[in-house]
Amino acid sequence: DQQVKQNSPSLSVQEGRISILNCDYTNSMFDYFLWYKKYPAEGPTFLISISSIKDKNEDGRFTVFLNKSAKHLSLHIVPSQPGDSAVYFCAVNQGGKLIFGQGTELSVKP
Amino acid sequence: ETGVTQTPRHLVMGMTNKKSLKCEQHLGHNAMYWYKQSAKKPLELMFVYNFKEQTENNSVPSRFSPECPNSSHLFLHLHTLQPEDSALYLCASSQLAGGLPEQYFGPGTRLTVT
């Protein structure tokens, strides 16, 4: 059974609006959460992370929210730009290993 | 070179061939990883090396054979592969022992088995 799930395979957003990508996990013992971005023909690029002791981490246009009681993680991108169009993976740390979700393809339309 | 590099970027091989994938990290990290990404699936961890020692083999078939001669280089030797092994193979590195768990990925090798 998948420990990390991204239930939306794709998301389409207008340029300038907010993009919200969601991720659910099963194990309350996970202590560190990450988001990666992947363009076609490239490897995933680390974007932003959050420790389980926090509920929010912000870096420029990117903010990650952690809701531990719901075992839910989200990434907000605002304002969205066409260059943000990519596949976004959430990942959780388990003893130094990363477990990835299946990804959400974000399309930002001009 | 900076970051994590992988060669070749594309590889087509028959089921009876032997080939190798190469990964090199220029980040001074001490852990290296091989992942497989098949279409519409999450990244699957294959192998983990810490300080050149293999610490994880995620039930990978023996037709995939990793080699880590030092902390900067990682190889994946391939032999008698099956068409279902066609995928994107990604290498990553990270700093263990006090570092954060972020892993840094190479661009991947797109493998096609015919």
PDB file of C-alpha atoms in Angstrom, chain A residues 3-106:
ATOM      1  CA  GLN A   3       2.542   5.439   2.110  1.00  0.00           C
ATOM      2  CA  VAL A   4       2.552   8.735   0.224  1.00  0.00           C
ATOM      3  CA  LYS A   5      -0.283   9.674  -2.102  1.00  0.00           C
ATOM      4  CA  GLN A   6      -0.878  12.521  -4.483  1.00  0.00           C
ATOM      5  CA  ASN A   7      -4.454  11.981  -5.551  1.00  0.00           C
ATOM      6  CA  SER A   8      -4.543  14.560  -8.318  1.00  0.00           C
ATOM      7  CA  PRO A   9      -2.511  13.454 -11.344  1.00  0.00           C
ATOM      8  CA  SER A  10      -2.878  16.871 -12.950  1.00  0.00           C
ATOM      9  CA  LEU A  11      -3.793  20.476 -12.173  1.00  0.00           C
ATOM     10  CA  SER A  12      -4.357  23.411 -14.505  1.00  0.00           C
ATOM     11  CA  VAL A  13      -4.111  26.998 -13.235  1.00  0.00           C
ATOM     12  CA  GLN A  14      -4.218  30.446 -14.818  1.00  0.00           C
ATOM     13  CA  GLU A  15      -1.055  32.542 -14.677  1.00  0.00           C
ATOM     14  CA  GLY A  16      -1.036  34.850 -11.646  1.00  0.00           C
ATOM     15  CA  ARG A  17      -3.433  32.675  -9.621  1.00  0.00           C
ATOM     16  CA  ILE A  18      -2.599  30.329  -6.778  1.00  0.00           C
ATOM     17  CA  SER A  19      -1.594  26.696  -7.389  1.00  0.00           C
ATOM     18  CA  ILE A  20      -2.288  24.264  -4.553  1.00  0.00           C
ATOM     19  CA  LEU A  21      -0.768  20.808  -4.718  1.00  0.00           C
ATOM     20  CA  ASN A  22      -1.768  18.222  -2.158  1.00  0.00           C
ATOM     21  CA  CYS A  23      -0.172  15.170  -0.620  1.00  0.00           C
ATOM     22  CA  ASP A  24      -1.378  12.666   1.992  1.00  0.00           C
ATOM     23  CA  TYR A  25       0.705  10.251   4.011  1.00  0.00           C
ATOM     24  CA  THR A  26      -0.100   7.316   6.231  1.00  0.00           C
ATOM     25  CA  ASN A  27       2.546   7.168   8.952  1.00  0.00           C
ATOM     26  CA  SER A  28       2.412   9.720  11.770  1.00  0.00           C
ATOM     27  CA  MET A  29       6.054   8.941  12.599  1.00  0.00           C
ATOM     28  CA  PHE A  30       7.359  10.633   9.441  1.00  0.00           C
ATOM     29  CA  ASP A  31       9.395  13.651  10.553  1.00  0.00           C
ATOM     30  CA  TYR A  32      10.510  15.510   7.436  1.00  0.00           C
ATOM     31  CA  PHE A  33       8.672  16.340   4.251  1.00  0.00           C
ATOM     32  CA  LEU A  34       9.917  17.593   0.907  1.00  0.00           C
ATOM     33  CA  TRP A  35       8.662  18.840  -2.439  1.00  0.00           C
ATOM     34  CA  TYR A  36      10.480  18.267  -5.703  1.00  0.00           C
ATOM     35  CA  LYS A  37       9.831  19.700  -9.138  1.00  0.00           C
ATOM     36  CA  LYS A  38      10.595  17.811 -12.338  1.00  0.00           C
ATOM     37  CA  TYR A  39      10.777  19.076 -15.889  1.00  0.00           C
ATOM     38  CA  PRO A  40      10.708  16.586 -18.797  1.00  0.00           C
ATOM     39  CA  ALA A  41      14.113  15.068 -19.577  1.00  0.00           C
ATOM     40  CA  GLU A  42      15.558  16.349 -16.276  1.00  0.00           C
ATOM     41  CA  GLY A  43      15.965  14.885 -12.823  1.00  0.00           C
ATOM     42  CA  PRO A  44      13.807  16.074  -9.902  1.00  0.00           C
ATOM     43  CA  THR A  45      14.957  19.350  -8.331  1.00  0.00           C
ATOM     44  CA  PHE A  46      14.573  19.975  -4.617  1.00  0.00           C
ATOM     45  CA  LEU A  47      12.128  22.817  -4.010  1.00  0.00           C
ATOM     46  CA  ILE A  48      11.223  23.231  -0.352  1.00  0.00           C
ATOM     47  CA  SER A  49      10.964  21.158   2.819  1.00  0.00           C
ATOM     48  CA  ILE A  50       9.396  21.221   6.260  1.00  0.00           C
ATOM     49  CA  SER A  51      10.141  19.520   9.547  1.00  0.00           C
ATOM     50  CA  SER A  52       7.368  17.927  11.581  1.00  0.00           C
ATOM     51  CA  ILE A  53       7.960  20.478  14.356  1.00  0.00           C
ATOM     52  CA  LYS A  54       6.626  23.230  12.081  1.00  0.00           C
ATOM     53  CA  ASP A  55       3.339  23.734  10.306  1.00  0.00           C
ATOM     54  CA  LYS A  56       4.477  26.205   7.652  1.00  0.00           C
ATOM     55  CA  ASN A  57       7.615  27.031   5.706  1.00  0.00           C
ATOM     56  CA  GLU A  58       7.851  29.784   3.130  1.00  0.00           C
ATOM     57  CA  ASP A  59      10.416  30.479   0.433  1.00  0.00           C
ATOM     58  CA  GLY A  60       9.517  33.235  -1.987  1.00  0.00           C
ATOM     59  CA  ARG A  61       6.463  32.238  -4.004  1.00  0.00           C
ATOM     60  CA  PHE A  62       6.458  28.740  -2.494  1.00  0.00           C
ATOM     61  CA  THR A  63       4.878  27.832   0.842  1.00  0.00           C
ATOM     62  CA  VAL A  64       4.523  24.358   2.287  1.00  0.00           C
ATOM     63  CA  PHE A  65       1.865  23.649   4.905  1.00  0.00           C
ATOM     64  CA  LEU A  66       1.846  20.614   7.177  1.00  0.00           C
ATOM     65  CA  ASN A  67      -1.278  19.373   8.937  1.00  0.00           C
ATOM     66  CA  LYS A  68      -0.049  16.552  11.155  1.00  0.00           C
ATOM     67  CA  SER A  69      -3.442  15.608  12.548  1.00  0.00           C
ATOM     68  CA  ALA A  70      -4.764  15.108   9.036  1.00  0.00           C
ATOM     69  CA  LYS A  71      -1.459  13.655   7.765  1.00  0.00           C
ATOM     70  CA  HIS A  72      -1.660  16.138   4.939  1.00  0.00           C
ATOM     71  CA  LEU A  73       0.927  18.256   3.188  1.00  0.00           C
ATOM     72  CA  SER A  74       0.300  20.987   0.647  1.00  0.00           C
ATOM     73  CA  LEU A  75       2.400  23.234  -1.570  1.00  0.00           C
ATOM     74  CA  HIS A  76       1.115  26.689  -2.479  1.00  0.00           C
ATOM     75  CA  ILE A  77       2.603  28.605  -5.373  1.00  0.00           C
ATOM     76  CA  VAL A  78       1.546  32.210  -5.666  1.00  0.00           C
ATOM     77  CA  PRO A  79       1.522  33.862  -8.089  1.00  0.00           C
ATOM     78  CA  SER A  80       1.819  30.951 -10.510  1.00  0.00           C
ATOM     79  CA  GLN A  81       3.971  31.473 -13.582  1.00  0.00           C
ATOM     80  CA  PRO A  82       4.139  29.510 -16.861  1.00  0.00           C
ATOM     81  CA  GLY A  83       7.675  28.398 -15.927  1.00  0.00           C
ATOM     82  CA  ASP A  84       6.177  26.574 -12.937  1.00  0.00           C
ATOM     83  CA  SER A  85       4.614  24.043 -15.323  1.00  0.00           C
ATOM     84  CA  ALA A  86       6.210  20.737 -14.305  1.00  0.00           C
ATOM     85  CA  VAL A  87       5.533  17.551 -12.358  1.00  0.00           C
ATOM     86  CA  TYR A  88       5.614  18.069  -8.587  1.00  0.00           C
ATOM     87  CA  PHE A  89       6.477  15.199  -6.242  1.00  0.00           C
ATOM     88  CA  CYS A  90       6.040  15.193  -2.505  1.00  0.00           C
ATOM     89  CA  ALA A  91       8.349  12.985  -0.476  1.00  0.00           C
ATOM     90  CA  VAL A  92       8.708  11.952   3.143  1.00  0.00           C
ATOM     91  CA  ASN A  93      11.854  11.021   5.013  1.00  0.00           C
ATOM     92  CA  GLN A  94      11.954   7.601   6.620  1.00  0.00           C
ATOM     93  CA  GLY A  95      15.259   6.897   8.304  1.00  0.00           C
ATOM     94  CA  GLY A  96      17.308   8.690   5.655  1.00  0.00           C
ATOM     95  CA  LYS A  97      15.345   7.226   2.752  1.00  0.00           C
ATOM     96  CA  LEU A  98      12.839   9.240   0.759  1.00  0.00           C
ATOM     97  CA  ILE A  99       9.437   7.829  -0.151  1.00  0.00           C
ATOM     98  CA  PHE A 100       7.834   9.638  -3.071  1.00  0.00           C
ATOM     99  CA  GLY A 101       4.280  10.219  -4.163  1.00  0.00           C
ATOM    100  CA  GLN A 102       3.316   9.557  -7.754  1.00  0.00           C
ATOM    101  CA  GLY A 103       3.416  13.216  -8.765  1.00  0.00           C
ATOM    102  CA  THR A 104       1.013  15.926  -9.901  1.00  0.00           C
ATOM    103  CA  GLU A 105       1.483  17.557 -13.290  1.00  0.00           C
ATOM    104  CA  LEU A 106       0.921  21.305 -12.992  1.00  0.00           C
TER     105      LEU A 106
END
